[in-house]
PDB file of C-alpha atoms and ligand atoms in Angstrom:
ATOM      1  CA  MET A   1     101.277 128.205 143.025  1.00  0.00           C
ATOM      2  CA  ARG A   2     100.740 124.791 141.445  1.00  0.00           C
ATOM      3  CA  ILE A   3      96.839 123.993 140.677  1.00  0.00           C
ATOM      4  CA  GLU A   4      95.960 120.510 139.898  1.00  0.00           C
ATOM      5  CA  VAL A   5      92.770 119.880 138.436  1.00  0.00           C
ATOM      6  CA  ARG A   6      91.282 115.997 138.311  1.00  0.00           C
ATOM      7  CA  ALA A   7      87.851 114.168 138.043  1.00  0.00           C
ATOM      8  CA  ALA A   8      86.152 113.985 141.555  1.00  0.00           C
ATOM      9  CA  THR A   9      85.525 110.782 143.394  1.00  0.00           C
ATOM     10  CA  LEU A  10      83.206 109.834 146.324  1.00  0.00           C
ATOM     11  CA  ASP A  11      86.234 110.289 148.544  1.00  0.00           C
ATOM     12  CA  ASP A  12      86.130 113.845 147.610  1.00  0.00           C
ATOM     13  CA  VAL A  13      82.670 114.669 149.612  1.00  0.00           C
ATOM     14  CA  GLU A  14      84.226 116.050 152.942  1.00  0.00           C
ATOM     15  CA  GLY A  15      86.385 118.416 150.714  1.00  0.00           C
ATOM     16  CA  ILE A  16      83.811 119.527 148.269  1.00  0.00           C
ATOM     17  CA  VAL A  17      81.341 120.379 151.063  1.00  0.00           C
ATOM     18  CA  ALA A  18      83.859 122.466 153.243  1.00  0.00           C
ATOM     19  CA  VAL A  19      84.569 124.588 149.998  1.00  0.00           C
ATOM     20  CA  ALA A  20      81.004 125.002 149.164  1.00  0.00           C
ATOM     21  CA  VAL A  21      79.947 126.066 152.268  1.00  0.00           C
ATOM     22  CA  GLN A  22      82.454 128.703 152.735  1.00  0.00           C
ATOM     23  CA  ALA A  23      82.277 129.871 149.194  1.00  0.00           C
ATOM     24  CA  TRP A  24      78.406 130.151 149.587  1.00  0.00           C
ATOM     25  CA  GLU A  25      78.756 131.902 152.796  1.00  0.00           C
ATOM     26  CA  LYS A  26      81.004 134.403 151.541  1.00  0.00           C
ATOM     27  CA  GLY A  27      80.092 134.612 147.951  1.00  0.00           C
ATOM     28  CA  PHE A  28      76.183 134.663 148.491  1.00  0.00           C
ATOM     29  CA  ARG A  29      75.727 136.335 151.741  1.00  0.00           C
ATOM     30  CA  GLY A  30      73.252 139.243 151.320  1.00  0.00           C
ATOM     31  CA  ILE A  31      72.107 137.886 147.901  1.00  0.00           C
ATOM     32  CA  VAL A  32      70.599 134.502 148.849  1.00  0.00           C
ATOM     33  CA  PRO A  33      68.116 134.790 151.730  1.00  0.00           C
ATOM     34  CA  ALA A  34      69.648 133.764 155.081  1.00  0.00           C
ATOM     35  CA  GLU A  35      66.998 131.308 155.620  1.00  0.00           C
ATOM     36  CA  ILE A  36      68.332 128.958 152.802  1.00  0.00           C
ATOM     37  CA  ASP A  37      71.181 127.054 154.756  1.00  0.00           C
ATOM     38  CA  ALA A  38      74.064 126.164 152.722  1.00  0.00           C
ATOM     39  CA  ARG A  39      75.084 123.491 155.021  1.00  0.00           C
ATOM     40  CA  GLU A  40      71.551 121.627 154.375  1.00  0.00           C
ATOM     41  CA  ALA A  41      71.687 122.593 150.434  1.00  0.00           C
ATOM     42  CA  TRP A  42      75.535 120.844 150.533  1.00  0.00           C
ATOM     43  CA  ALA A  43      74.910 117.837 152.906  1.00  0.00           C
ATOM     44  CA  PRO A  44      77.080 115.172 152.368  1.00  0.00           C
ATOM     45  CA  ASP A  45      74.420 112.496 151.763  1.00  0.00           C
ATOM     46  CA  ARG A  46      72.891 114.725 149.137  1.00  0.00           C
ATOM     47  CA  LEU A  47      76.080 115.391 147.477  1.00  0.00           C
ATOM     48  CA  ARG A  48      77.146 111.730 147.456  1.00  0.00           C
ATOM     49  CA  ALA A  49      74.047 110.803 145.731  1.00  0.00           C
ATOM     50  CA  ARG A  50      74.735 113.613 143.021  1.00  0.00           C
ATOM     51  CA  LEU A  51      78.167 112.120 142.833  1.00  0.00           C
ATOM     52  CA  ARG A  52      76.851 108.824 141.718  1.00  0.00           C
ATOM     53  CA  ASP A  53      74.748 110.598 138.811  1.00  0.00           C
ATOM     54  CA  ASP A  54      76.163 109.361 135.560  1.00  0.00           C
ATOM     55  CA  GLY A  55      74.744 112.698 133.891  1.00  0.00           C
ATOM     56  CA  VAL A  56      76.888 115.109 135.684  1.00  0.00           C
ATOM     57  CA  ALA A  57      80.609 115.467 135.278  1.00  0.00           C
ATOM     58  CA  ARG A  58      82.604 116.962 138.239  1.00  0.00           C
ATOM     59  CA  ALA A  59      86.103 117.918 139.056  1.00  0.00           C
ATOM     60  CA  VAL A  60      88.086 119.455 141.897  1.00  0.00           C
ATOM     61  CA  ALA A  61      91.235 121.652 141.994  1.00  0.00           C
ATOM     62  CA  GLU A  62      93.947 120.902 144.738  1.00  0.00           C
ATOM     63  CA  VAL A  63      96.827 122.922 145.734  1.00  0.00           C
ATOM     64  CA  GLY A  64      99.180 121.171 148.038  1.00  0.00           C
ATOM     65  CA  GLY A  65      96.993 118.143 148.184  1.00  0.00           C
ATOM     66  CA  ARG A  66      94.111 120.216 149.800  1.00  0.00           C
ATOM     67  CA  ILE A  67      90.671 120.527 147.728  1.00  0.00           C
ATOM     68  CA  VAL A  68      90.239 124.188 147.153  1.00  0.00           C
ATOM     69  CA  GLY A  69      87.557 124.102 144.366  1.00  0.00           C
ATOM     70  CA  PHE A  70      85.210 122.256 142.241  1.00  0.00           C
ATOM     71  CA  VAL A  71      82.979 122.397 139.265  1.00  0.00           C
ATOM     72  CA  THR A  72      80.221 120.256 137.871  1.00  0.00           C
ATOM     73  CA  PHE A  73      79.007 120.436 134.453  1.00  0.00           C
ATOM     74  CA  GLY A  74      76.982 118.281 131.805  1.00  0.00           C
ATOM     75  CA  ALA A  75      74.413 118.959 129.076  1.00  0.00           C
ATOM     76  CA  SER A  76      72.285 122.136 129.632  1.00  0.00           C
ATOM     77  CA  ARG A  77      69.290 121.496 131.702  1.00  0.00           C
ATOM     78  CA  ASP A  78      67.407 124.506 130.193  1.00  0.00           C
ATOM     79  CA  ARG A  79      64.093 123.894 128.125  1.00  0.00           C
ATOM     80  CA  ASP A  80      65.279 126.150 125.270  1.00  0.00           C
ATOM     81  CA  ALA A  81      68.654 124.528 124.723  1.00  0.00           C
ATOM     82  CA  GLY A  82      69.791 122.722 121.953  1.00  0.00           C
ATOM     83  CA  ARG A  83      71.247 119.209 122.182  1.00  0.00           C
ATOM     84  CA  ARG A  84      74.876 120.739 121.605  1.00  0.00           C
ATOM     85  CA  THR A  85      74.370 123.253 124.450  1.00  0.00           C
ATOM     86  CA  GLY A  86      76.464 122.334 127.568  1.00  0.00           C
ATOM     87  CA  GLU A  87      76.139 123.671 131.127  1.00  0.00           C
ATOM     88  CA  ILE A  88      78.327 124.826 134.209  1.00  0.00           C
ATOM     89  CA  TRP A  89      76.050 123.747 136.844  1.00  0.00           C
ATOM     90  CA  ALA A  90      78.106 124.871 139.913  1.00  0.00           C
ATOM     91  CA  LEU A  91      81.523 126.335 140.599  1.00  0.00           C
ATOM     92  CA  ASN A  92      83.140 127.275 143.766  1.00  0.00           C
ATOM     93  CA  VAL A  93      86.524 128.089 144.945  1.00  0.00           C
ATOM     94  CA  HIS A  94      87.485 128.479 148.954  1.00  0.00           C
ATOM     95  CA  PRO A  95      87.316 132.107 149.825  1.00  0.00           C
ATOM     96  CA  ASP A  96      91.070 131.680 151.072  1.00  0.00           C
ATOM     97  CA  LEU A  97      92.091 131.025 147.549  1.00  0.00           C
ATOM     98  CA  TRP A  98      90.243 133.425 145.571  1.00  0.00           C
ATOM     99  CA  ARG A  99      92.145 135.594 142.798  1.00  0.00           C
ATOM    100  CA  HIS A 100      94.831 132.926 142.454  1.00  0.00           C
ATOM    101  CA  GLY A 101      93.410 131.395 139.158  1.00  0.00           C
ATOM    102  CA  VAL A 102      91.629 128.426 140.647  1.00  0.00           C
ATOM    103  CA  GLY A 103      88.161 129.404 139.124  1.00  0.00           C
ATOM    104  CA  ARG A 104      89.834 129.934 136.024  1.00  0.00           C
ATOM    105  CA  ALA A 105      91.453 126.477 135.837  1.00  0.00           C
ATOM    106  CA  LEU A 106      88.228 124.621 136.695  1.00  0.00           C
ATOM    107  CA  VAL A 107      86.507 126.553 133.996  1.00  0.00           C
ATOM    108  CA  GLN A 108      89.163 125.567 131.418  1.00  0.00           C
ATOM    109  CA  HIS A 109      89.003 121.821 132.586  1.00  0.00           C
ATOM    110  CA  ALA A 110      84.985 121.931 131.948  1.00  0.00           C
ATOM    111  CA  LEU A 111      85.282 123.747 128.630  1.00  0.00           C
ATOM    112  CA  ASP A 112      87.926 121.363 127.165  1.00  0.00           C
ATOM    113  CA  GLU A 113      85.663 118.393 128.390  1.00  0.00           C
ATOM    114  CA  LEU A 114      82.714 119.754 127.111  1.00  0.00           C
ATOM    115  CA  ARG A 115      84.263 120.288 123.670  1.00  0.00           C
ATOM    116  CA  ARG A 116      85.524 116.834 123.765  1.00  0.00           C
ATOM    117  CA  LEU A 117      82.190 115.658 124.261  1.00  0.00           C
ATOM    118  CA  ARG A 118      81.289 117.593 121.162  1.00  0.00           C
ATOM    119  CA  PHE A 119      79.248 120.407 122.713  1.00  0.00           C
ATOM    120  CA  LYS A 120      79.179 123.524 120.651  1.00  0.00           C
ATOM    121  CA  GLU A 121      78.429 126.199 123.409  1.00  0.00           C
ATOM    122  CA  VAL A 122      78.138 126.364 127.082  1.00  0.00           C
ATOM    123  CA  SER A 123      75.793 128.205 129.251  1.00  0.00           C
ATOM    124  CA  LEU A 124      75.448 128.819 132.898  1.00  0.00           C
ATOM    125  CA  TRP A 125      73.208 130.769 135.527  1.00  0.00           C
ATOM    126  CA  THR A 126      74.737 133.061 137.987  1.00  0.00           C
ATOM    127  CA  LEU A 127      73.182 135.377 140.631  1.00  0.00           C
ATOM    128  CA  ALA A 128      72.383 138.857 139.049  1.00  0.00           C
ATOM    129  CA  ASP A 129      73.609 140.735 142.429  1.00  0.00           C
ATOM    130  CA  SER A 130      76.908 138.766 142.411  1.00  0.00           C
ATOM    131  CA  GLU A 131      79.461 141.144 140.897  1.00  0.00           C
ATOM    132  CA  ARG A 132      82.114 139.099 141.461  1.00  0.00           C
ATOM    133  CA  ALA A 133      80.860 136.193 139.799  1.00  0.00           C
ATOM    134  CA  ARG A 134      79.721 138.249 137.014  1.00  0.00           C
ATOM    135  CA  ALA A 135      83.314 139.907 136.371  1.00  0.00           C
ATOM    136  CA  PHE A 136      84.696 136.378 136.794  1.00  0.00           C
ATOM    137  CA  TYR A 137      82.623 134.930 134.022  1.00  0.00           C
ATOM    138  CA  ALA A 138      82.964 137.857 131.928  1.00  0.00           C
ATOM    139  CA  ALA A 139      86.805 137.401 132.300  1.00  0.00           C
ATOM    140  CA  CYS A 140      86.690 133.806 131.092  1.00  0.00           C
ATOM    141  CA  GLY A 141      84.756 135.119 128.057  1.00  0.00           C
ATOM    142  CA  PHE A 142      81.261 134.532 128.792  1.00  0.00           C
ATOM    143  CA  ARG A 143      78.509 137.047 127.974  1.00  0.00           C
ATOM    144  CA  PRO A 144      74.964 137.329 129.193  1.00  0.00           C
ATOM    145  CA  ASP A 145      72.224 136.209 126.716  1.00  0.00           C
ATOM    146  CA  GLY A 146      69.290 138.127 128.161  1.00  0.00           C
ATOM    147  CA  ALA A 147      67.719 135.033 129.874  1.00  0.00           C
ATOM    148  CA  GLU A 148      66.794 135.572 133.512  1.00  0.00           C
ATOM    149  CA  GLN A 149      65.328 133.150 136.106  1.00  0.00           C
ATOM    150  CA  ARG A 150      64.232 132.717 139.647  1.00  0.00           C
ATOM    151  CA  ARG A 151      64.477 129.531 141.878  1.00  0.00           C
ATOM    152  CA  ARG A 152      62.433 128.760 144.889  1.00  0.00           C
ATOM    153  CA  ALA A 153      65.196 126.468 146.187  1.00  0.00           C
ATOM    154  CA  LEU A 154      67.491 129.396 146.572  1.00  0.00           C
ATOM    155  CA  GLY A 155      65.005 131.859 147.981  1.00  0.00           C
ATOM    156  CA  SER A 156      64.100 133.203 144.536  1.00  0.00           C
ATOM    157  CA  PRO A 157      67.117 135.731 143.977  1.00  0.00           C
ATOM    158  CA  LEU A 158      67.549 136.839 140.241  1.00  0.00           C
ATOM    159  CA  GLU A 159      69.647 134.712 138.063  1.00  0.00           C
ATOM    160  CA  VAL A 160      71.101 135.628 134.722  1.00  0.00           C
ATOM    161  CA  ARG A 161      72.225 133.210 132.031  1.00  0.00           C
ATOM    162  CA  TYR A 162      75.762 133.682 130.588  1.00  0.00           C
ATOM    163  CA  ARG A 163      76.836 131.966 127.196  1.00  0.00           C
ATOM    164  CA  LEU A 164      79.988 131.047 125.482  1.00  0.00           C
ATOM    165  CA  GLY A 165      80.624 129.303 122.094  1.00  0.00           C
ATOM    166  CA  LEU A 166      83.169 126.619 121.876  1.00  0.00           C
ATOM    167  CA  ARG A 167      85.514 126.866 119.035  1.00  0.00           C
ATOM    168  CA  PRO A 168      86.296 123.303 117.510  1.00  0.00           C
ATOM    169  CA  LEU A 169      89.827 121.962 118.539  1.00  0.00           C
ATOM    170  CA  THR A 170      92.840 123.679 116.730  1.00  0.00           C
ATOM    171  CA  PRO A 171      94.386 121.134 114.230  1.00  0.00           C
ATOM    172  CA  GLN A 172      98.045 120.670 115.087  1.00  0.00           C
ATOM    173  CA  PHE A 173     100.412 122.868 113.016  1.00  0.00           C
ATOM    174  CA  ALA A 174     102.795 120.844 110.700  1.00  0.00           C
ATOM    175  CA  PRO A 175     106.126 121.411 111.796  1.00  0.00           C
ATOM    176  CA  LYS A 176     108.126 124.414 109.899  1.00  0.00           C
ATOM    177  CA  ALA A 177     110.545 121.934 108.193  1.00  0.00           C
ATOM    178  CA  LEU A 178     107.612 120.106 106.146  1.00  0.00           C
ATOM    179  CA  LYS A 179     105.252 123.370 105.768  1.00  0.00           C
ATOM    180  CA  ASN A 180     108.224 125.183 104.083  1.00  0.00           C
ATOM    181  CA  ARG A 181     108.548 122.277 101.298  1.00  0.00           C
TER     182      ARG A 181
HETATM  183  C1  COA B 201      83.587 133.166 141.360  1.00  0.00           C
HETATM  184  C2  COA B 201      84.676 132.332 141.688  1.00  0.00           C
HETATM  185  C3  COA B 201      84.521 131.026 141.390  1.00  0.00           C
HETATM  186  C4  COA B 201      86.085 132.943 140.968  1.00  0.00           C
HETATM  187  O1  COA B 201      87.072 131.979 141.224  1.00  0.00           O
HETATM  188  P1  COA B 201      88.543 132.692 141.703  1.00  0.00           P
HETATM  189  O2  COA B 201      89.278 131.523 141.705  1.00  0.00           O
HETATM  190  O3  COA B 201      88.672 133.746 142.360  1.00  0.00           O
HETATM  191  O4  COA B 201      88.696 133.234 140.202  1.00  0.00           O
HETATM  192  P2  COA B 201      90.204 133.440 139.477  1.00  0.00           P
HETATM  193  O5  COA B 201      91.433 133.682 140.267  1.00  0.00           O
HETATM  194  O6  COA B 201      90.569 132.354 138.323  1.00  0.00           O
HETATM  195  O7  COA B 201      89.847 134.821 138.584  1.00  0.00           O
HETATM  196  C5  COA B 201      89.891 134.844 137.136  1.00  0.00           C
HETATM  197  C6  COA B 201      89.542 136.161 136.721  1.00  0.00           C
HETATM  198  O8  COA B 201      88.351 136.629 137.025  1.00  0.00           O
HETATM  199  C7  COA B 201      87.994 137.944 137.330  1.00  0.00           C
HETATM  200  N1  COA B 201      87.663 138.169 138.622  1.00  0.00           N
HETATM  201  C8  COA B 201      87.610 137.105 139.758  1.00  0.00           C
HETATM  202  N2  COA B 201      87.100 137.531 140.830  1.00  0.00           N
HETATM  203  C9  COA B 201      86.822 138.890 140.691  1.00  0.00           C
HETATM  204  C10 COA B 201      86.341 139.828 141.234  1.00  0.00           C
HETATM  205  N3  COA B 201      85.982 139.600 142.833  1.00  0.00           N
HETATM  206  N4  COA B 201      86.232 141.113 140.973  1.00  0.00           N
HETATM  207  C11 COA B 201      86.822 141.170 139.749  1.00  0.00           C
HETATM  208  N5  COA B 201      86.972 140.370 138.789  1.00  0.00           N
HETATM  209  C12 COA B 201      87.255 139.239 139.217  1.00  0.00           C
HETATM  210  C13 COA B 201      89.396 138.469 137.175  1.00  0.00           C
HETATM  211  O9  COA B 201      89.556 139.137 135.957  1.00  0.00           O
HETATM  212  C14 COA B 201      90.413 137.444 137.420  1.00  0.00           C
HETATM  213  O10 COA B 201      91.572 137.490 136.662  1.00  0.00           O
HETATM  214  P3  COA B 201      92.780 138.179 137.743  1.00  0.00           P
HETATM  215  O11 COA B 201      93.050 137.869 139.106  1.00  0.00           O
HETATM  216  O12 COA B 201      94.251 137.885 136.862  1.00  0.00           O
HETATM  217  O13 COA B 201      92.559 139.677 137.516  1.00  0.00           O
HETATM  218  C15 COA B 201      84.745 132.564 143.240  1.00  0.00           C
HETATM  219  O14 COA B 201      84.938 133.742 143.616  1.00  0.00           O
HETATM  220  C16 COA B 201      83.935 131.949 144.128  1.00  0.00           C
HETATM  221  O15 COA B 201      83.713 130.412 144.420  1.00  0.00           O
HETATM  222  N6  COA B 201      82.701 132.586 144.315  1.00  0.00           N
HETATM  223  C17 COA B 201      81.553 132.289 145.267  1.00  0.00           C
HETATM  224  C18 COA B 201      80.912 131.335 144.572  1.00  0.00           C
HETATM  225  C19 COA B 201      80.261 131.451 142.887  1.00  0.00           C
HETATM  226  O16 COA B 201      79.900 132.942 143.145  1.00  0.00           O
HETATM  227  N7  COA B 201      80.325 130.748 142.071  1.00  0.00           N
HETATM  228  C20 COA B 201      80.024 131.035 140.719  1.00  0.00           C
HETATM  229  C21 COA B 201      78.747 131.304 140.572  1.00  0.00           C
HETATM  230  S1  COA B 201      77.610 130.101 140.611  1.00  0.00           S
END
């Protein structure tokens, strides 16, 4: 399966909303209270306004020309974060495509971009009771750093913070013929 990751544009709003609502309903059911409405949280007009915000980078993953996932990232919003701490703000994959490597491809893209922007580490918040998300981020190399929060906009479920250090870009190895001289 070929997964293509590219920067998102305003034309992608409908595709992103479709993914977000399905991923939210299947991924967060029973963790986020039912009165928090995914369709309201991901209303196309609100998303369009967010897509115009220059401080947030976003990318979509496509399979066969269909948007199947997206990620948003930028500088950390946390009060205790240093200037070189980036954050993955949101990540969703359509449930039809779970466990096919789409999430990993989107995280890899976000990490590459954040490294390019000279961030030294990346943090993210995820729901403490989402074993799927926690297993996924652990598989991507993130580890919990002990911080916890609750946000009223999400119905106040417990969230835990994960963190990953970004290694600097590996310098290109010299070709063998040159190295042996
Ligand atoms: C979490 C999420 C983004 C993962 O996306 P995905 O495309 O299914 O993940 P990948 O296929 O790239 O998985 C990479 C690795 O993560 C781990 N992983 C992913 N889902 C897992 C699960 N349900 N249980 C255990 N490990 C899991 C595995 O090690 C997996 O590698 P493998 O399939 O080769 O074993 C997706 O399930 C999702 O959108 N969930 C709902 C929204 C959400 O929770 N977002 C993130 C928190 S904000």
